[in-house]
CSV table of C-alpha atoms in Angstrom, one decimal:
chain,number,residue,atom,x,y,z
A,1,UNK,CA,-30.8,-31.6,3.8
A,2,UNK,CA,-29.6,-29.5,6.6
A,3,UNK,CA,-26.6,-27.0,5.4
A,4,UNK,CA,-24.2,-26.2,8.0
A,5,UNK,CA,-23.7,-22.5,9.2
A,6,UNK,CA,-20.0,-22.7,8.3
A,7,UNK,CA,-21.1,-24.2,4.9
A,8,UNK,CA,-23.2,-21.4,4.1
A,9,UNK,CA,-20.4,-18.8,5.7
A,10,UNK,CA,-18.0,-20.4,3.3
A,11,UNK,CA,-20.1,-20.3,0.4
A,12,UNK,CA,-20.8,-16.3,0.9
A,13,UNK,CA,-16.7,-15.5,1.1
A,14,UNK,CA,-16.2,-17.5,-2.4
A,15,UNK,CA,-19.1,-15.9,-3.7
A,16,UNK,CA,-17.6,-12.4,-2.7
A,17,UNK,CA,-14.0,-13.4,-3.5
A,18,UNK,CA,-15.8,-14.2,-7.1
A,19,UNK,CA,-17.4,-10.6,-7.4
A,20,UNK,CA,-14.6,-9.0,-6.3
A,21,UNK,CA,-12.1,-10.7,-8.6
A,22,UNK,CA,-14.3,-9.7,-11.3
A,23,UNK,CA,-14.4,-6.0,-10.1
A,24,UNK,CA,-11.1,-6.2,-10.2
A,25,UNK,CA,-10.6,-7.4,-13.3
A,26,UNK,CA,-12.7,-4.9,-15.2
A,27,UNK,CA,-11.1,-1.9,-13.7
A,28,UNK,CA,-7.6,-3.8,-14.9
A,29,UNK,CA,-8.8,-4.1,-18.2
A,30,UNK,CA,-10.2,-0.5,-18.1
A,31,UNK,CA,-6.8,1.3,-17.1
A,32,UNK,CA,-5.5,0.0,-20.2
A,33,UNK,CA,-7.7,3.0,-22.3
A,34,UNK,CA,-5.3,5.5,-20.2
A,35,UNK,CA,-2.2,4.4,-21.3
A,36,UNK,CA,-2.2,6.6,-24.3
A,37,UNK,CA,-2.4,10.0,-21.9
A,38,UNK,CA,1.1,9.3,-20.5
A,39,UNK,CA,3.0,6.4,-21.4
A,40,UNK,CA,5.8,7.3,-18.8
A,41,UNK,CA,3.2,7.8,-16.0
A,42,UNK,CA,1.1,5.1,-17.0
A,43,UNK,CA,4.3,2.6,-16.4
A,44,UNK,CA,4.6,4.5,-13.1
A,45,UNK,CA,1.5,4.3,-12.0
A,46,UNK,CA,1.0,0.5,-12.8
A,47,UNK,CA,4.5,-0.7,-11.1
A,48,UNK,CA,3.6,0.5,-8.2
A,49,UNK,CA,-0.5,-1.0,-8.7
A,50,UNK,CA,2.1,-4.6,-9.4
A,51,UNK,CA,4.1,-3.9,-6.5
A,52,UNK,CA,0.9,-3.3,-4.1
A,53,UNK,CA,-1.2,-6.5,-4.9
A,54,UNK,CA,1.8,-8.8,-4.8
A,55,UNK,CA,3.4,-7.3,-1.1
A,56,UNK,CA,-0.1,-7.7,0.4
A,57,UNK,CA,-0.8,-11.3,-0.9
A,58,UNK,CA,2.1,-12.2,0.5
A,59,UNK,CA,1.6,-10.5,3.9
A,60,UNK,CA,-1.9,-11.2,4.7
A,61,UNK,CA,-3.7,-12.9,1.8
A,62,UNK,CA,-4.0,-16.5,3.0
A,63,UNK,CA,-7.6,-16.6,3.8
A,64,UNK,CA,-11.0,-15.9,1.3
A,65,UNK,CA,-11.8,-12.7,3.6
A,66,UNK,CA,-8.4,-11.1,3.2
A,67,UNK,CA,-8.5,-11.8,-0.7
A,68,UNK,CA,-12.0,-10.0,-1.1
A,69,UNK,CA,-10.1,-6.6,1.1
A,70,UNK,CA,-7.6,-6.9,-1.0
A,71,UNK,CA,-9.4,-7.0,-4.2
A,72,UNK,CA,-11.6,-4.3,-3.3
A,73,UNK,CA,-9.0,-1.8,-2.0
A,74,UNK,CA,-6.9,-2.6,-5.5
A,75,UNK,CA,-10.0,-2.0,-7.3
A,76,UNK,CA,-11.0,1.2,-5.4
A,77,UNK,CA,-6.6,2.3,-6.7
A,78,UNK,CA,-7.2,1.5,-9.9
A,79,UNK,CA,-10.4,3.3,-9.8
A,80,UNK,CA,-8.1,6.1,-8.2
A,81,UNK,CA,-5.1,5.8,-10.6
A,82,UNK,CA,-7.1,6.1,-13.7
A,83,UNK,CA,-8.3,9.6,-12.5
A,84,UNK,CA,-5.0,10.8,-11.9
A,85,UNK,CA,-3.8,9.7,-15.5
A,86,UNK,CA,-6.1,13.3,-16.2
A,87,UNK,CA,-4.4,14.9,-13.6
A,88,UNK,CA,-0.7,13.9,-14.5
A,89,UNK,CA,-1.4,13.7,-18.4
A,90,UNK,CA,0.7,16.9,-19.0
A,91,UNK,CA,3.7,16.4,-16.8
A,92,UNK,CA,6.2,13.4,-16.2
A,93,UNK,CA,6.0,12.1,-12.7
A,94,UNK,CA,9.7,11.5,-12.4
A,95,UNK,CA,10.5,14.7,-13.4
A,96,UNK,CA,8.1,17.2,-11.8
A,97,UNK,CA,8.8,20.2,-10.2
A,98,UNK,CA,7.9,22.0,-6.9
A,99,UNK,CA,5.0,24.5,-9.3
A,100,UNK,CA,3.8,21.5,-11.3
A,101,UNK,CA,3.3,19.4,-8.1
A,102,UNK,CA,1.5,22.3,-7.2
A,103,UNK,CA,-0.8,22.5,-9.6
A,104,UNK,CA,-1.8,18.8,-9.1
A,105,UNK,CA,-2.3,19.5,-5.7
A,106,UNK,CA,-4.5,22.1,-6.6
A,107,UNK,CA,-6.7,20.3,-9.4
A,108,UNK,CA,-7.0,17.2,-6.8
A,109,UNK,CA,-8.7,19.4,-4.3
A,110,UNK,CA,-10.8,21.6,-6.9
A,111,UNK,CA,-11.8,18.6,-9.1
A,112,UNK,CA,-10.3,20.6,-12.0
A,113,UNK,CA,-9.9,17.7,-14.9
A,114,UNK,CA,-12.1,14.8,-13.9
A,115,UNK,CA,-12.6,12.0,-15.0
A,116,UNK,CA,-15.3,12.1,-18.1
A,117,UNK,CA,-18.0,10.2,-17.0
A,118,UNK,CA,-19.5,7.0,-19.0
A,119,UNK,CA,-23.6,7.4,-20.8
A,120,UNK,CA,-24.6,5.4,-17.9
A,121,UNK,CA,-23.5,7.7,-15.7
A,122,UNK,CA,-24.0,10.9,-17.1
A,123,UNK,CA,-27.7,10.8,-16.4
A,124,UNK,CA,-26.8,11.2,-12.8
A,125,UNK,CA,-25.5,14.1,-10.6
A,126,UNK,CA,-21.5,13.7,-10.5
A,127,UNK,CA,-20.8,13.4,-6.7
A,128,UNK,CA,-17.6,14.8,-5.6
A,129,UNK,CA,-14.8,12.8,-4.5
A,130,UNK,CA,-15.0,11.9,-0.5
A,131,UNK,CA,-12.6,12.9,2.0
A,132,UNK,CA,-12.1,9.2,2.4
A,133,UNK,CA,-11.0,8.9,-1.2
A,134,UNK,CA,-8.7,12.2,-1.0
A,135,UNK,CA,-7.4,10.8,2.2
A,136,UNK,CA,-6.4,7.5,0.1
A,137,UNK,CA,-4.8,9.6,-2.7
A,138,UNK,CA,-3.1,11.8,-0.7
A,139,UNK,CA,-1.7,8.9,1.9
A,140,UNK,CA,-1.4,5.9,0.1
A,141,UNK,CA,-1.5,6.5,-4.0
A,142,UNK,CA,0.7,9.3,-4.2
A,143,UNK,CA,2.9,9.5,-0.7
A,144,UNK,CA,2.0,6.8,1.4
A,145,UNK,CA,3.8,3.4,1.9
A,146,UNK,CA,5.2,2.6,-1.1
A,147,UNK,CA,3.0,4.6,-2.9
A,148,UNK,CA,3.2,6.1,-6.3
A,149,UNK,CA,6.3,8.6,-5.9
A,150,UNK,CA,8.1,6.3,-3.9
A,151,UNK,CA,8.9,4.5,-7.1
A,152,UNK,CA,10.4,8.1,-8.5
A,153,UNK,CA,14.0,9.8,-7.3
A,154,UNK,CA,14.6,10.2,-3.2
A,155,UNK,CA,14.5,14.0,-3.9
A,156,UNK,CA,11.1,13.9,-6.3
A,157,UNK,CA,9.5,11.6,-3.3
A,158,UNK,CA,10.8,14.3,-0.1
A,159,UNK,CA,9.2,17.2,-2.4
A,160,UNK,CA,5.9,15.3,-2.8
A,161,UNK,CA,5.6,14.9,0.9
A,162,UNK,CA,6.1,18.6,1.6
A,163,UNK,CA,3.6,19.8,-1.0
A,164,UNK,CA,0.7,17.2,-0.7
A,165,UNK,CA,1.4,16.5,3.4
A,166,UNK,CA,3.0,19.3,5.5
A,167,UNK,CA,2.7,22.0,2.9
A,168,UNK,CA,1.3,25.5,4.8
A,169,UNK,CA,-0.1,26.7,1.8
A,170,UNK,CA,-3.1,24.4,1.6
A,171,UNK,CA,-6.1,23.7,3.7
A,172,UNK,CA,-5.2,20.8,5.2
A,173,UNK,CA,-7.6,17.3,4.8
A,174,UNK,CA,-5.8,15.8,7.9
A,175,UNK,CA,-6.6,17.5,11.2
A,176,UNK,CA,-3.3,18.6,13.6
A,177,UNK,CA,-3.5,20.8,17.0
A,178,UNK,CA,-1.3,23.2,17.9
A,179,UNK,CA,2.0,23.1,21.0
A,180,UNK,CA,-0.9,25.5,23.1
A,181,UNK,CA,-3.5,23.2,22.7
A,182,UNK,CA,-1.4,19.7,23.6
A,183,UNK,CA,0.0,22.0,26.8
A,184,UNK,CA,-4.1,22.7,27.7
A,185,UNK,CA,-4.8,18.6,27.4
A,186,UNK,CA,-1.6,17.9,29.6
A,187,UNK,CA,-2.3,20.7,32.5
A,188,UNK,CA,-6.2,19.3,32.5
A,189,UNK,CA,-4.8,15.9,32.9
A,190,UNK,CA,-5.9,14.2,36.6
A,191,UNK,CA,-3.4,11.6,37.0
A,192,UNK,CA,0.8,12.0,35.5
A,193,UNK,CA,0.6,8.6,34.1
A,194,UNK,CA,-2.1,10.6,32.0
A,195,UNK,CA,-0.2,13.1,30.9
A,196,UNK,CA,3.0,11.5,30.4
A,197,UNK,CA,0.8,9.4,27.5
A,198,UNK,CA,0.3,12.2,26.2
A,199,UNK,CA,3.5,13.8,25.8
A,200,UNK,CA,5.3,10.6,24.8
A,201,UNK,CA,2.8,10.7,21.8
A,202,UNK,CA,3.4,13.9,20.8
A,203,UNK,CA,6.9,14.2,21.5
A,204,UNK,CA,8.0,11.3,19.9
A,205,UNK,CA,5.5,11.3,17.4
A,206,UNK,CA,5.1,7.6,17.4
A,207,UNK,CA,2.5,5.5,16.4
A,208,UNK,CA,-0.7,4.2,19.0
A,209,UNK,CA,0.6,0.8,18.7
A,210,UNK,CA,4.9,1.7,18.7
A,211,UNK,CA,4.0,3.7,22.5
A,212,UNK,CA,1.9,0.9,23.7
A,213,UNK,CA,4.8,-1.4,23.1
A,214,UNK,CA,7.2,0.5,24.9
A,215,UNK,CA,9.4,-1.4,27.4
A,216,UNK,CA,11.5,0.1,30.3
A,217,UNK,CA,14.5,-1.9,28.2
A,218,UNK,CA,13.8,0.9,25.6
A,219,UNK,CA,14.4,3.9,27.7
A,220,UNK,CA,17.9,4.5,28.2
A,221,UNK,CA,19.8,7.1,30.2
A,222,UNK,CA,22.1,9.6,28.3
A,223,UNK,CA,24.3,12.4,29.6
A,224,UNK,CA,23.8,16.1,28.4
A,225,UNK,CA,27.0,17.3,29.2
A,226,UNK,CA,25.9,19.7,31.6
A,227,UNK,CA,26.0,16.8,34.6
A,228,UNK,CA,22.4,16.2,33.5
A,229,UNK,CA,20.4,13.5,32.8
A,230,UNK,CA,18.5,12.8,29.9
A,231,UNK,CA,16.8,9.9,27.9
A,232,UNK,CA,16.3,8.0,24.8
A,233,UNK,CA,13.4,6.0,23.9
A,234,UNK,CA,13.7,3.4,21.0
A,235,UNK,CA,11.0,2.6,19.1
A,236,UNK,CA,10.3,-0.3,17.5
A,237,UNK,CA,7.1,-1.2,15.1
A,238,UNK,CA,6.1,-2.9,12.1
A,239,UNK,CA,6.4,-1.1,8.6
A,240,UNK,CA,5.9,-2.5,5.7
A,241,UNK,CA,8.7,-4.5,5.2
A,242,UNK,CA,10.6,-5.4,7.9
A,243,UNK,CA,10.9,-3.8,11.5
A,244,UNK,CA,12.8,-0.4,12.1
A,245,UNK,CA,14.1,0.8,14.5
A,246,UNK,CA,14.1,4.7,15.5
A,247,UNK,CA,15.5,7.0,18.7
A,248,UNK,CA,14.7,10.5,19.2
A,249,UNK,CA,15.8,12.8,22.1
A,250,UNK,CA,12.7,14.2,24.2
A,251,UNK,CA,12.2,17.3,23.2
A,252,UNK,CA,10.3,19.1,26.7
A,253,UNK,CA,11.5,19.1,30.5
A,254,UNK,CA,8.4,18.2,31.5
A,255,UNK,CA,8.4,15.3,29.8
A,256,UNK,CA,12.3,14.0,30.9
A,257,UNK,CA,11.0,14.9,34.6
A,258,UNK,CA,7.6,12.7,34.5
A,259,UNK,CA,9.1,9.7,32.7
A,260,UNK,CA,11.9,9.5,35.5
A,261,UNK,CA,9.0,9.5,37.9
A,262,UNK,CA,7.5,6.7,36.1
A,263,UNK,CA,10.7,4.8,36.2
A,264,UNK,CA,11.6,5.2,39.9
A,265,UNK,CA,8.2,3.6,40.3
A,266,UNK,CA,8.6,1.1,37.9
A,267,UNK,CA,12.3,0.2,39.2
A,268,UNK,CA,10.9,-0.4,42.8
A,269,UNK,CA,8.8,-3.1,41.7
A,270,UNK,CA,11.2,-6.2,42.1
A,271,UNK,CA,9.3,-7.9,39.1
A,272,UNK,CA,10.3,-5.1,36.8
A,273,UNK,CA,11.9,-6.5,33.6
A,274,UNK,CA,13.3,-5.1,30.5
A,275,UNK,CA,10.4,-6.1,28.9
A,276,UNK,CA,8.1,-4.7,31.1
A,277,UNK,CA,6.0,-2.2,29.6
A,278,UNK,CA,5.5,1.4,30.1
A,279,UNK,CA,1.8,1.4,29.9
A,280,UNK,CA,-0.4,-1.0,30.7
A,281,UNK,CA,-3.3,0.3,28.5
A,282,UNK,CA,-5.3,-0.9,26.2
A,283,UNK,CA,-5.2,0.2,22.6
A,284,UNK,CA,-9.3,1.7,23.2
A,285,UNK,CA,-7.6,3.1,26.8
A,286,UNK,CA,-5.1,5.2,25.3
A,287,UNK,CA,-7.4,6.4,22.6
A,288,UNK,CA,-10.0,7.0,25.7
A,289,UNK,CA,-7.2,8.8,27.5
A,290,UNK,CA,-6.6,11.1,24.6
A,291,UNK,CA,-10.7,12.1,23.9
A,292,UNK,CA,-10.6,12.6,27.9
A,293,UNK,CA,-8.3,15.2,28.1
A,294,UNK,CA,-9.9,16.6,25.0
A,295,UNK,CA,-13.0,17.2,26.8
A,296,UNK,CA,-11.8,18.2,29.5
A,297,UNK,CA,-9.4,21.1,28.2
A,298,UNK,CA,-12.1,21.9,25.3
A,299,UNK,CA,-9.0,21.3,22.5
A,300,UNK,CA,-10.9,20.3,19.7
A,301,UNK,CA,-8.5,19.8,15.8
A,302,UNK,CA,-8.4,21.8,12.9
A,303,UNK,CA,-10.7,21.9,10.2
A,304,UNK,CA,-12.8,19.4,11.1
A,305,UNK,CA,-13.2,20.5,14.9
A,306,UNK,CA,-13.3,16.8,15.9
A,307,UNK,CA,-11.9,15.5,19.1
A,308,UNK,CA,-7.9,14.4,18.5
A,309,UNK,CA,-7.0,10.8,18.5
A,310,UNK,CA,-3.3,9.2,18.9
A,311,UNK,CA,-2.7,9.9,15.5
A,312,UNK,CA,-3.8,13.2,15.0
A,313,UNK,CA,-1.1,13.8,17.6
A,314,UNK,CA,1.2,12.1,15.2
A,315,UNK,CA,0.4,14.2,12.6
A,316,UNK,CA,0.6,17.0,15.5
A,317,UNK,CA,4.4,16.3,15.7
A,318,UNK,CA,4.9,16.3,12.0
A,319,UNK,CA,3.6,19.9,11.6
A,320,UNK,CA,4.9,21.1,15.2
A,321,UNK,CA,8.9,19.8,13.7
A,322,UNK,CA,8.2,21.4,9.9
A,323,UNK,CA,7.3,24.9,11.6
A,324,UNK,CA,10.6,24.3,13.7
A,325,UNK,CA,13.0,24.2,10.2
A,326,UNK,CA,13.3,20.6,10.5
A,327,UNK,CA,14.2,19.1,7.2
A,328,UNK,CA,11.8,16.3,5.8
A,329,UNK,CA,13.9,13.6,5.9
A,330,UNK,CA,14.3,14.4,9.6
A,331,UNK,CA,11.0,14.3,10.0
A,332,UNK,CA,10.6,11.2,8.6
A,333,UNK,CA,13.2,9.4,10.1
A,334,UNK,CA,12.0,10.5,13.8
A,335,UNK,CA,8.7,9.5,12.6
A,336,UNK,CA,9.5,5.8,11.5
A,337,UNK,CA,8.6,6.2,8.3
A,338,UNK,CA,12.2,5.1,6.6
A,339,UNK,CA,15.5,3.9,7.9
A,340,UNK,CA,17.9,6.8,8.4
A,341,UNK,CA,20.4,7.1,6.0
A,342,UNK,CA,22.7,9.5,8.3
A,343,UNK,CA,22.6,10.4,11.6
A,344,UNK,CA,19.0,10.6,13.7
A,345,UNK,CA,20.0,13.1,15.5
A,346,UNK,CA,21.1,15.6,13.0
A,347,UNK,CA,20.6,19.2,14.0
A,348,UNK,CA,17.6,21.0,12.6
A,349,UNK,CA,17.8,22.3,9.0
A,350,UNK,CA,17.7,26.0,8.9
């Protein structure tokens, strides 16, 4: 009997969807032995576990092969979360201040408190946590989308995002490159559609995929007062929810003098649409665009000294606005990462 490649392709996702499930499962039913470290935290901690598993079935878990990703990243948190019950056991999440969130932050890059390890495991060396795994705590357990301390007070979640993300004080996971070293990439660019990319990016601080999507109906002209022209770029990409909106103001002359270049050209073109887009890149092209310049100029990022991609720009932005006094909900909202609850626009926080 001849079995069918599909067949046997089939067979292999249920047989993974099965293991993972299991995984799964276990670490569940494991979690449960923490609950008497924090019961507070432990509630915390598992809302948002609830919250996670049931938004991404219902976004993307249709098929066998997105079940098993899902499964094995809410493993992999669970895995996570159970190690920060140890790191959280002596403070109440919802209450912490600026020094205790410190002091986490501190443990989680030392390893202070870990995790006691089972007899099986003991036998072997204890490997340290990756920077994958940091990355994911940092990001997405504790700050990221609806991650752990988004579940606490507005306040509680701003502070955790300026200790564990833009906080000077700590050597930083995530790389970022300094306003000298985006000016070197942009003067070594050949061609201005080149280096308007890259200034868009950094400017705006937006996403690979929000620039890509930009449309000359998203770049509007606005007067400065001053009998000057100026403009506003909307962008528009998909969070986690639903889709936000967000406008920022261009920050550099070069930038408002190269994008009205770009639209003259565009405007000439007869076929030119509000829907036509500002780039015509690839998502690889504007990635290849960015390591270009990076060669060329020599601008490597910090720690890691490995060439910058779109979203080390991003993060670029983030850091370039904190050192300029603007508050974190600023940054955020210019960012795209929540809906504004006042004005955009709102002057820098001194």
């Amino acid at each position: 009997m001849v079995v069918s490649t599909k067949s046997r392709i089939g067979n292999n996702n249920m047989v993974d969807l099965h293991k993972s499930k299991e995984a799964l499962q276990n670490q569940k039913a494991s979690i449960k032995d923490f609950q008497k470290l924090n019961t507070q935290n432990y509630k915390l901690l598992l809302s948002w576990l609830n919250e996670w598993e049931e938004r991404s079935l219902s976004r993307r878990g249709h098929t066998p092969d997105a079940k098993v990703r899902i499964a094995k990243t809410l493993a992999k948190y669970y895995q996570i979360s159970k190690q920060l019950m140890h790191w959280f056991k002596d403070v109440d999440i919802s209450k912490m201040d600026r020094e205790q969130m410190i002091t986490i932050r501190d443990d989680i890059h030392t390893l202070k408190n870990p995790l006691p390890l089972s007899d099986k495991h003991k036998r072997n060396k204890r490997k340290k946590l990756s920077q994958n795994t940091i990355h994911d705590i940092y990001r997405k357990v504790l700050i990221g989308s609806k991650g752990v301390f988004y579940h606490v007070s507005p306040h509680q979640h701003l502070l955790a995002k300026e200790i564990f993300q833009i906080d000077q004080r700590t050597d930083k996971e995530v790389d970022d490159i300094s306003m000298d070293d985006i000016k070197k990439m942009a003067n070594s660019a050949t061609l201005p559609l080149h280096k308007l990319w890259l200034w868009l990016l950094f400017d705006l601080g937006s996403r690979l995929s929000e620039t890509l999507l930009l449309t000359r109906g998203a770049v509007t002209t606005t007067e400065t007062g001053k009998g000057r022209l100026n403009y506003e770029v909307t962008l528009k990409g998909s969070t986690t929810k639903s889709q936000q909106s967000m406008s920022s103001h261009l920050i550099h002359q070069e930038v408002i003098d190269l994008l009205r270049w770009h639209l003259d050209n565009l405007d000439r073109d007869p076929d030119t649409t509000d829907r036509t887009r500002l780039f015509s890149f690839s998502p690889a092209m504007g990635e290849k665009v960015i390591r270009t310049l990076s060669t060329r100029s020599g601008v490597l990022a910090k720690p890691t000294k490995k060439q910058p991609t779109p979203h080390t720009i991003r993060r670029s932005n983030a850091r370039y606005l904190y050192e300029k006094d603007y508050g974190l909900e600023e940054i955020n909202t210019r960012q795209g990462r929540h809906p504004a609850k006042q004005n955009s626009h709102a002057a820098p926080v001194s």
